[in-house]
Amino acid sequence: MMNKSALGITGTEAKVGLKTLHVLIGYGFCINLLLRISWGLIGPKHPKLSLKRTSLSELSNYQTRISKGHKPQYLGHTPLGRVSVMLMFILLGVIMITGLVRAGTDIYYPPFGSTVQAFIAEHGELPSKIKPYNDTYVDPSAKLQLGPFKSLMGNVHRYSVYLLMFILIMHIWAVVKTEVTLHPGLISAMVSGKKIIEGKAEDE
Ligand code: HEM
């Protein structure tokens, strides 16, 4: 999306085509995220999403034990892992919402596209006649009014994506470091769904 010109994607039709492709893939991302959040709300204990289970004292206790050379084992996420997963979910939620709003304001795609078309349509014109990046049938003052909101959503979308990339790199680094230093079978558990741990799990 950010390297359109470098990829030779110029011209309105090609740009709208790329955005449409991004939005269609984005719908897949939304369904995936909503399914995982639902599973986090109604599913079994370990995939459950809950910050209530992570107190500050539990976090510092975990860090202290690690620094003293202990290797606390968890069937689910470690306290630190839980915080990072919650942060990622919040960020993914922001990306999803701003992406959907941007899909509506930019290329008039569902779920908000028809509302946006109705808002910017010239008086007496059929909103569905408005096409992306074409000002025919558009009321200029309504379009101007929409501008700041549209760019705010675009900026939040873009910076959330940057932040997500940063958190993803940190997360992968933390997972590899935990795997190497504490040997909890973290990576194999992501594939098999089963964690092989030594001794008793803290969250059994
Ligand atoms: C993790 C998922 C996502 C990533 C990594 C991502 C990434 C990006 C990036 C890098 C841009 C370009 C921003 C810019 O040039 O200013 C963008 C724009 C856009 N995204 Fe997403 N996006 C995601 C999810 C979504 C979703 C779920 C939707 C909606 C279904 C969506 C809709 C859009 C639209 C319409 C634009 C065009 C905005 C514009 O050209 O200014 N995105 N996205």
PDB file of C-alpha atoms and ligand atoms in Angstrom:
ATOM      1  CA  MET A   1       0.000   0.000   0.000  1.00  0.00           C
ATOM      2  CA  MET A   2       2.785   2.424   0.866  1.00  0.00           C
ATOM      3  CA  ASN A   3       4.964   1.532  -2.113  1.00  0.00           C
ATOM      4  CA  LYS A   4       2.351   1.926  -4.822  1.00  0.00           C
ATOM      5  CA  SER A   5       4.441   4.257  -6.969  1.00  0.00           C
ATOM      6  CA  ALA A   6       7.626   2.197  -6.573  1.00  0.00           C
ATOM      7  CA  LEU A   7       5.634  -0.842  -7.724  1.00  0.00           C
ATOM      8  CA  GLY A   8       4.482   1.078 -10.780  1.00  0.00           C
ATOM      9  CA  ILE A   9       0.907   1.286  -9.529  1.00  0.00           C
ATOM     10  CA  THR A  10      -0.137   4.712 -10.745  1.00  0.00           C
ATOM     11  CA  GLY A  11      -3.392   6.083 -12.082  1.00  0.00           C
ATOM     12  CA  THR A  12      -6.699   6.173 -10.262  1.00  0.00           C
ATOM     13  CA  GLU A  13      -7.992   2.838 -11.516  1.00  0.00           C
ATOM     14  CA  ALA A  14      -4.874   0.918 -10.432  1.00  0.00           C
ATOM     15  CA  LYS A  15      -4.795   2.662  -7.033  1.00  0.00           C
ATOM     16  CA  VAL A  16      -8.463   1.924  -6.391  1.00  0.00           C
ATOM     17  CA  GLY A  17      -7.834  -1.679  -7.510  1.00  0.00           C
ATOM     18  CA  LEU A  18      -5.008  -2.042  -4.989  1.00  0.00           C
ATOM     19  CA  LYS A  19      -7.098  -0.492  -2.223  1.00  0.00           C
ATOM     20  CA  THR A  20      -9.991  -2.815  -3.078  1.00  0.00           C
ATOM     21  CA  LEU A  21      -7.669  -5.822  -2.884  1.00  0.00           C
ATOM     22  CA  HIS A  22      -6.350  -4.581   0.485  1.00  0.00           C
ATOM     23  CA  VAL A  23      -9.912  -4.139   1.784  1.00  0.00           C
ATOM     24  CA  LEU A  24     -10.956  -7.640   0.607  1.00  0.00           C
ATOM     25  CA  ILE A  25      -7.923  -9.151   2.378  1.00  0.00           C
ATOM     26  CA  GLY A  26      -8.806  -6.845   5.306  1.00  0.00           C
ATOM     27  CA  TYR A  27     -12.263  -8.467   5.567  1.00  0.00           C
ATOM     28  CA  GLY A  28     -10.513 -11.826   5.989  1.00  0.00           C
ATOM     29  CA  PHE A  29      -8.382 -10.267   8.716  1.00  0.00           C
ATOM     30  CA  CYS A  30     -11.545  -8.889  10.448  1.00  0.00           C
ATOM     31  CA  ILE A  31     -13.286 -12.292  10.385  1.00  0.00           C
ATOM     32  CA  ASN A  32     -10.141 -13.949  11.737  1.00  0.00           C
ATOM     33  CA  LEU A  33      -9.798 -11.381  14.539  1.00  0.00           C
ATOM     34  CA  LEU A  34     -13.487 -11.517  15.482  1.00  0.00           C
ATOM     35  CA  LEU A  35     -13.381 -15.330  15.588  1.00  0.00           C
ATOM     36  CA  ARG A  36     -10.330 -15.241  17.856  1.00  0.00           C
ATOM     37  CA  ILE A  37     -11.898 -12.617  20.140  1.00  0.00           C
ATOM     38  CA  SER A  38     -15.088 -14.721  20.382  1.00  0.00           C
ATOM     39  CA  TRP A  39     -12.973 -17.767  21.217  1.00  0.00           C
ATOM     40  CA  GLY A  40     -11.198 -15.623  23.818  1.00  0.00           C
ATOM     41  CA  LEU A  41     -14.544 -14.774  25.401  1.00  0.00           C
ATOM     42  CA  ILE A  42     -16.352 -18.133  25.292  1.00  0.00           C
ATOM     43  CA  GLY A  43     -13.540 -20.635  24.800  1.00  0.00           C
ATOM     44  CA  PRO A  44     -11.681 -22.744  27.378  1.00  0.00           C
ATOM     45  CA  LYS A  45      -9.403 -21.394  30.111  1.00  0.00           C
ATOM     46  CA  HIS A  46      -6.039 -20.975  28.408  1.00  0.00           C
ATOM     47  CA  PRO A  47      -7.044 -19.207  25.161  1.00  0.00           C
ATOM     48  CA  LYS A  48      -9.263 -16.844  27.259  1.00  0.00           C
ATOM     49  CA  LEU A  49      -8.503 -13.155  26.891  1.00  0.00           C
ATOM     50  CA  SER A  50      -8.468 -11.499  30.291  1.00  0.00           C
ATOM     51  CA  LEU A  51      -6.355  -8.767  31.815  1.00  0.00           C
ATOM     52  CA  LYS A  52      -8.083  -9.306  35.134  1.00  0.00           C
ATOM     53  CA  ARG A  53      -5.911 -12.351  35.633  1.00  0.00           C
ATOM     54  CA  THR A  54      -2.727 -10.250  35.390  1.00  0.00           C
ATOM     55  CA  SER A  55      -2.027  -8.042  38.389  1.00  0.00           C
ATOM     56  CA  LEU A  56       1.047  -5.827  38.676  1.00  0.00           C
ATOM     57  CA  SER A  57       2.245  -7.885  41.642  1.00  0.00           C
ATOM     58  CA  GLU A  58       1.975 -11.067  39.571  1.00  0.00           C
ATOM     59  CA  LEU A  59       4.022  -9.408  36.830  1.00  0.00           C
ATOM     60  CA  SER A  60       6.782  -8.224  39.150  1.00  0.00           C
ATOM     61  CA  ASN A  61       6.758 -11.548  40.993  1.00  0.00           C
ATOM     62  CA  TYR A  62       7.263 -13.323  37.649  1.00  0.00           C
ATOM     63  CA  GLN A  63      10.137 -11.016  36.660  1.00  0.00           C
ATOM     64  CA  THR A  64      11.795 -11.404  40.081  1.00  0.00           C
ATOM     65  CA  ARG A  65      11.642 -15.192  39.868  1.00  0.00           C
ATOM     66  CA  ILE A  66      13.128 -15.146  36.355  1.00  0.00           C
ATOM     67  CA  SER A  67      15.954 -12.837  37.449  1.00  0.00           C
ATOM     68  CA  LYS A  68      16.703 -15.223  40.346  1.00  0.00           C
ATOM     69  CA  GLY A  69      17.164 -18.059  37.846  1.00  0.00           C
ATOM     70  CA  HIS A  70      13.785 -19.802  38.364  1.00  0.00           C
ATOM     71  CA  LYS A  71      11.948 -21.200  35.350  1.00  0.00           C
ATOM     72  CA  PRO A  72       8.215 -20.794  36.102  1.00  0.00           C
ATOM     73  CA  GLN A  73       6.139 -22.922  33.725  1.00  0.00           C
ATOM     74  CA  TYR A  74       2.709 -21.969  32.357  1.00  0.00           C
ATOM     75  CA  LEU A  75       0.190 -23.973  30.353  1.00  0.00           C
ATOM     76  CA  GLY A  76      -1.260 -20.723  28.994  1.00  0.00           C
ATOM     77  CA  HIS A  77       0.544 -17.419  28.523  1.00  0.00           C
ATOM     78  CA  THR A  78       3.065 -16.155  31.064  1.00  0.00           C
ATOM     79  CA  PRO A  79       1.949 -12.947  32.891  1.00  0.00           C
ATOM     80  CA  LEU A  80       4.181 -10.868  30.574  1.00  0.00           C
ATOM     81  CA  GLY A  81       2.911 -12.789  27.527  1.00  0.00           C
ATOM     82  CA  ARG A  82      -0.687 -12.042  28.580  1.00  0.00           C
ATOM     83  CA  VAL A  83      -0.025  -8.284  28.695  1.00  0.00           C
ATOM     84  CA  SER A  84       1.669  -8.335  25.295  1.00  0.00           C
ATOM     85  CA  VAL A  85      -1.170 -10.388  23.764  1.00  0.00           C
ATOM     86  CA  MET A  86      -3.778  -7.968  25.162  1.00  0.00           C
ATOM     87  CA  LEU A  87      -1.841  -4.997  23.750  1.00  0.00           C
ATOM     88  CA  MET A  88      -1.705  -6.683  20.351  1.00  0.00           C
ATOM     89  CA  PHE A  89      -5.440  -7.411  20.418  1.00  0.00           C
ATOM     90  CA  ILE A  90      -6.243  -3.792  21.270  1.00  0.00           C
ATOM     91  CA  LEU A  91      -4.006  -2.614  18.429  1.00  0.00           C
ATOM     92  CA  LEU A  92      -5.492  -5.134  15.979  1.00  0.00           C
ATOM     93  CA  GLY A  93      -8.964  -3.920  17.010  1.00  0.00           C
ATOM     94  CA  VAL A  94      -7.957  -0.305  16.300  1.00  0.00           C
ATOM     95  CA  ILE A  95      -6.525  -1.346  12.909  1.00  0.00           C
ATOM     96  CA  MET A  96      -9.716  -3.227  12.109  1.00  0.00           C
ATOM     97  CA  ILE A  97     -12.065  -0.363  13.042  1.00  0.00           C
ATOM     98  CA  THR A  98     -10.014   2.392  11.363  1.00  0.00           C
ATOM     99  CA  GLY A  99      -9.515   0.147   8.312  1.00  0.00           C
ATOM    100  CA  LEU A 100     -13.263  -0.425   7.986  1.00  0.00           C
ATOM    101  CA  VAL A 101     -13.962   3.289   8.423  1.00  0.00           C
ATOM    102  CA  ARG A 102     -11.256   4.089   5.854  1.00  0.00           C
ATOM    103  CA  ALA A 103     -12.748   1.508   3.460  1.00  0.00           C
ATOM    104  CA  GLY A 104     -16.044   3.397   3.782  1.00  0.00           C
ATOM    105  CA  THR A 105     -14.657   6.923   3.463  1.00  0.00           C
ATOM    106  CA  ASP A 106     -12.094   6.139   0.765  1.00  0.00           C
ATOM    107  CA  ILE A 107     -13.680   3.659  -1.647  1.00  0.00           C
ATOM    108  CA  TYR A 108     -17.222   3.436  -0.233  1.00  0.00           C
ATOM    109  CA  TYR A 109     -17.001  -0.215   0.790  1.00  0.00           C
ATOM    110  CA  PRO A 110     -19.166  -1.817   3.511  1.00  0.00           C
ATOM    111  CA  PRO A 111     -20.055  -1.536   6.306  1.00  0.00           C
ATOM    112  CA  PHE A 112     -19.844   2.291   6.243  1.00  0.00           C
ATOM    113  CA  GLY A 113     -19.602   3.018   2.504  1.00  0.00           C
ATOM    114  CA  SER A 114     -23.288   3.675   1.810  1.00  0.00           C
ATOM    115  CA  THR A 115     -23.597   5.967   4.870  1.00  0.00           C
ATOM    116  CA  VAL A 116     -20.608   7.987   3.623  1.00  0.00           C
ATOM    117  CA  GLN A 117     -22.042   8.160   0.087  1.00  0.00           C
ATOM    118  CA  ALA A 118     -25.366   9.374   1.527  1.00  0.00           C
ATOM    119  CA  PHE A 119     -23.512  12.026   3.560  1.00  0.00           C
ATOM    120  CA  ILE A 120     -21.528  13.465   0.639  1.00  0.00           C
ATOM    121  CA  ALA A 121     -24.120  13.074  -2.138  1.00  0.00           C
ATOM    122  CA  GLU A 122     -25.369  16.212  -3.870  1.00  0.00           C
ATOM    123  CA  HIS A 123     -28.932  17.086  -2.941  1.00  0.00           C
ATOM    124  CA  GLY A 124     -31.379  14.956  -4.953  1.00  0.00           C
ATOM    125  CA  GLU A 125     -28.726  12.594  -6.347  1.00  0.00           C
ATOM    126  CA  LEU A 126     -28.694   8.846  -5.784  1.00  0.00           C
ATOM    127  CA  PRO A 127     -25.736   8.229  -3.352  1.00  0.00           C
ATOM    128  CA  SER A 128     -24.853   4.896  -4.977  1.00  0.00           C
ATOM    129  CA  LYS A 129     -23.954   6.766  -8.192  1.00  0.00           C
ATOM    130  CA  ILE A 130     -20.838   8.198  -6.468  1.00  0.00           C
ATOM    131  CA  LYS A 131     -17.657   6.359  -7.486  1.00  0.00           C
ATOM    132  CA  PRO A 132     -14.288   6.343  -5.657  1.00  0.00           C
ATOM    133  CA  TYR A 133     -11.983   9.265  -6.541  1.00  0.00           C
ATOM    134  CA  ASN A 134     -14.641  10.841  -8.758  1.00  0.00           C
ATOM    135  CA  ASP A 135     -16.355  14.015  -7.618  1.00  0.00           C
ATOM    136  CA  THR A 136     -19.391  13.719  -9.893  1.00  0.00           C
ATOM    137  CA  TYR A 137     -22.590  13.833  -7.763  1.00  0.00           C
ATOM    138  CA  VAL A 138     -20.516  14.846  -4.700  1.00  0.00           C
ATOM    139  CA  ASP A 139     -21.449  17.901  -2.637  1.00  0.00           C
ATOM    140  CA  PRO A 140     -18.097  19.763  -2.232  1.00  0.00           C
ATOM    141  CA  SER A 141     -18.929  21.225   1.195  1.00  0.00           C
ATOM    142  CA  ALA A 142     -19.937  17.805   2.600  1.00  0.00           C
ATOM    143  CA  LYS A 143     -16.714  16.322   1.169  1.00  0.00           C
ATOM    144  CA  LEU A 144     -14.731  19.103   2.839  1.00  0.00           C
ATOM    145  CA  GLN A 145     -16.510  18.384   6.119  1.00  0.00           C
ATOM    146  CA  LEU A 146     -15.611  14.695   5.880  1.00  0.00           C
ATOM    147  CA  GLY A 147     -11.917  15.466   5.148  1.00  0.00           C
ATOM    148  CA  PRO A 148     -10.501  15.856   8.694  1.00  0.00           C
ATOM    149  CA  PHE A 149     -12.261  12.711   9.952  1.00  0.00           C
ATOM    150  CA  LYS A 150     -11.061  10.732   6.931  1.00  0.00           C
ATOM    151  CA  SER A 151      -7.448  11.788   7.386  1.00  0.00           C
ATOM    152  CA  LEU A 152      -7.579  11.206  11.167  1.00  0.00           C
ATOM    153  CA  MET A 153      -8.742   7.626  10.567  1.00  0.00           C
ATOM    154  CA  GLY A 154      -6.037   7.182   7.902  1.00  0.00           C
ATOM    155  CA  ASN A 155      -3.319   8.413  10.255  1.00  0.00           C
ATOM    156  CA  VAL A 156      -4.492   6.272  13.183  1.00  0.00           C
ATOM    157  CA  HIS A 157      -4.609   3.268  10.792  1.00  0.00           C
ATOM    158  CA  ARG A 158      -1.094   3.894   9.479  1.00  0.00           C
ATOM    159  CA  TYR A 159       0.566   4.600  12.873  1.00  0.00           C
ATOM    160  CA  SER A 160      -1.203   1.645  14.499  1.00  0.00           C
ATOM    161  CA  VAL A 161       0.279  -0.532  11.747  1.00  0.00           C
ATOM    162  CA  TYR A 162       3.790   0.869  12.472  1.00  0.00           C
ATOM    163  CA  LEU A 163       3.294   0.214  16.193  1.00  0.00           C
ATOM    164  CA  LEU A 164       2.016  -3.295  15.467  1.00  0.00           C
ATOM    165  CA  MET A 165       5.145  -4.040  13.373  1.00  0.00           C
ATOM    166  CA  PHE A 166       7.327  -2.862  16.270  1.00  0.00           C
ATOM    167  CA  ILE A 167       5.396  -4.919  18.859  1.00  0.00           C
ATOM    168  CA  LEU A 168       5.473  -7.968  16.547  1.00  0.00           C
ATOM    169  CA  ILE A 169       9.266  -7.804  16.295  1.00  0.00           C
ATOM    170  CA  MET A 170       9.580  -7.406  20.092  1.00  0.00           C
ATOM    171  CA  HIS A 171       7.103 -10.269  20.585  1.00  0.00           C
ATOM    172  CA  ILE A 172       8.995 -12.648  18.284  1.00  0.00           C
ATOM    173  CA  TRP A 173      12.272 -11.710  20.005  1.00  0.00           C
ATOM    174  CA  ALA A 174      10.680 -12.376  23.441  1.00  0.00           C
ATOM    175  CA  VAL A 175       9.216 -15.715  22.303  1.00  0.00           C
ATOM    176  CA  VAL A 176      12.576 -16.911  20.932  1.00  0.00           C
ATOM    177  CA  LYS A 177      14.419 -15.690  24.059  1.00  0.00           C
ATOM    178  CA  THR A 178      11.898 -17.438  26.353  1.00  0.00           C
ATOM    179  CA  GLU A 179      12.136 -20.617  24.276  1.00  0.00           C
ATOM    180  CA  VAL A 180      15.931 -20.639  24.443  1.00  0.00           C
ATOM    181  CA  THR A 181      16.404 -19.608  28.075  1.00  0.00           C
ATOM    182  CA  LEU A 182      13.362 -21.175  29.807  1.00  0.00           C
ATOM    183  CA  HIS A 183      12.643 -24.102  27.444  1.00  0.00           C
ATOM    184  CA  PRO A 184       8.858 -24.039  27.874  1.00  0.00           C
ATOM    185  CA  GLY A 185       8.046 -25.638  24.493  1.00  0.00           C
ATOM    186  CA  LEU A 186       6.387 -22.389  23.527  1.00  0.00           C
ATOM    187  CA  ILE A 187       6.904 -22.577  19.763  1.00  0.00           C
ATOM    188  CA  SER A 188       5.960 -26.254  19.389  1.00  0.00           C
ATOM    189  CA  ALA A 189       2.809 -25.552  21.481  1.00  0.00           C
ATOM    190  CA  MET A 190       1.765 -22.922  18.923  1.00  0.00           C
ATOM    191  CA  VAL A 191       1.667 -25.699  16.326  1.00  0.00           C
ATOM    192  CA  SER A 192       0.477 -28.703  18.340  1.00  0.00           C
ATOM    193  CA  GLY A 193      -1.689 -26.910  20.923  1.00  0.00           C
ATOM    194  CA  LYS A 194       0.066 -28.975  23.602  1.00  0.00           C
ATOM    195  CA  LYS A 195       2.732 -27.691  25.975  1.00  0.00           C
ATOM    196  CA  ILE A 196       5.262 -30.099  27.392  1.00  0.00           C
ATOM    197  CA  ILE A 197       6.462 -28.625  30.665  1.00  0.00           C
ATOM    198  CA  GLU A 198       8.723 -29.721  33.490  1.00  0.00           C
ATOM    199  CA  GLY A 199       7.078 -29.988  36.922  1.00  0.00           C
ATOM    200  CA  LYS A 200       3.828 -28.291  37.905  1.00  0.00           C
ATOM    201  CA  ALA A 201       2.346 -25.440  35.871  1.00  0.00           C
ATOM    202  CA  GLU A 202       1.723 -22.143  37.719  1.00  0.00           C
ATOM    203  CA  ASP A 203      -1.702 -21.750  36.076  1.00  0.00           C
ATOM    204  CA  GLU A 204      -2.924 -25.358  36.296  1.00  0.00           C
TER     205      GLU A 204
HETATM  206  C1  HEM B   1      -3.148  -5.993  10.109  1.00  0.00           C
HETATM  207  C2  HEM B   1      -3.983  -5.559   9.168  1.00  0.00           C
HETATM  208  C3  HEM B   1      -3.711  -4.355   8.312  1.00  0.00           C
HETATM  209  C4  HEM B   1      -2.522  -3.814   7.917  1.00  0.00           C
HETATM  210  C5  HEM B   1      -1.117  -4.300   8.228  1.00  0.00           C
HETATM  211  C6  HEM B   1      -2.835  -2.650   7.099  1.00  0.00           C
HETATM  212  C7  HEM B   1      -1.910  -1.810   6.514  1.00  0.00           C
HETATM  213  C8  HEM B   1      -2.203  -0.668   5.803  1.00  0.00           C
HETATM  214  C9  HEM B   1      -1.255   0.275   5.279  1.00  0.00           C
HETATM  215  C10 HEM B   1       0.252   0.167   5.464  1.00  0.00           C
HETATM  216  C11 HEM B   1      -1.931   1.238   4.614  1.00  0.00           C
HETATM  217  C12 HEM B   1      -1.348   2.422   3.888  1.00  0.00           C
HETATM  218  C13 HEM B   1      -1.474   3.651   4.736  1.00  0.00           C
HETATM  219  C14 HEM B   1      -1.074   4.889   4.002  1.00  0.00           C
HETATM  220  O1  HEM B   1      -0.552   4.824   2.894  1.00  0.00           O
HETATM  221  O2  HEM B   1      -1.337   5.941   4.562  1.00  0.00           O
HETATM  222  C15 HEM B   1      -3.329   0.914   4.691  1.00  0.00           C
HETATM  223  C16 HEM B   1      -4.342   1.659   4.133  1.00  0.00           C
HETATM  224  C17 HEM B   1      -5.635   1.262   4.079  1.00  0.00           C
HETATM  225  N1  HEM B   1      -6.203   0.218   4.767  1.00  0.00           N
HETATM  226 FE1  HEM B   1      -5.215  -1.123   5.879  1.00  0.00          FE
HETATM  227  N2  HEM B   1      -4.203  -2.520   7.003  1.00  0.00           N
HETATM  228  C18 HEM B   1      -4.769  -3.544   7.729  1.00  0.00           C
HETATM  229  C19 HEM B   1      -6.108  -3.788   7.892  1.00  0.00           C
HETATM  230  C20 HEM B   1      -7.115  -3.151   7.182  1.00  0.00           C
HETATM  231  C21 HEM B   1      -8.501  -3.509   7.220  1.00  0.00           C
HETATM  232  C22 HEM B   1      -9.089  -4.601   8.112  1.00  0.00           C
HETATM  233  C23 HEM B   1      -9.156  -2.691   6.352  1.00  0.00           C
HETATM  234  C24 HEM B   1     -10.608  -2.677   6.006  1.00  0.00           C
HETATM  235  C25 HEM B   1     -11.308  -3.764   5.714  1.00  0.00           C
HETATM  236  C26 HEM B   1      -8.182  -1.782   5.794  1.00  0.00           C
HETATM  237  C27 HEM B   1      -8.442  -0.776   4.888  1.00  0.00           C
HETATM  238  C28 HEM B   1      -7.534   0.148   4.430  1.00  0.00           C
HETATM  239  C29 HEM B   1      -7.836   1.196   3.469  1.00  0.00           C
HETATM  240  C30 HEM B   1      -9.175   1.474   2.809  1.00  0.00           C
HETATM  241  C31 HEM B   1      -6.653   1.895   3.265  1.00  0.00           C
HETATM  242  C32 HEM B   1      -6.445   3.055   2.283  1.00  0.00           C
HETATM  243  C33 HEM B   1      -6.285   4.322   2.977  1.00  0.00           C
HETATM  244  C34 HEM B   1      -5.539   5.306   2.128  1.00  0.00           C
HETATM  245  O3  HEM B   1      -5.165   5.056   1.005  1.00  0.00           O
HETATM  246  O4  HEM B   1      -5.275   6.384   2.656  1.00  0.00           O
HETATM  247  N3  HEM B   1      -6.935  -2.094   6.320  1.00  0.00           N
HETATM  248  N4  HEM B   1      -3.469  -0.249   5.430  1.00  0.00           N
END
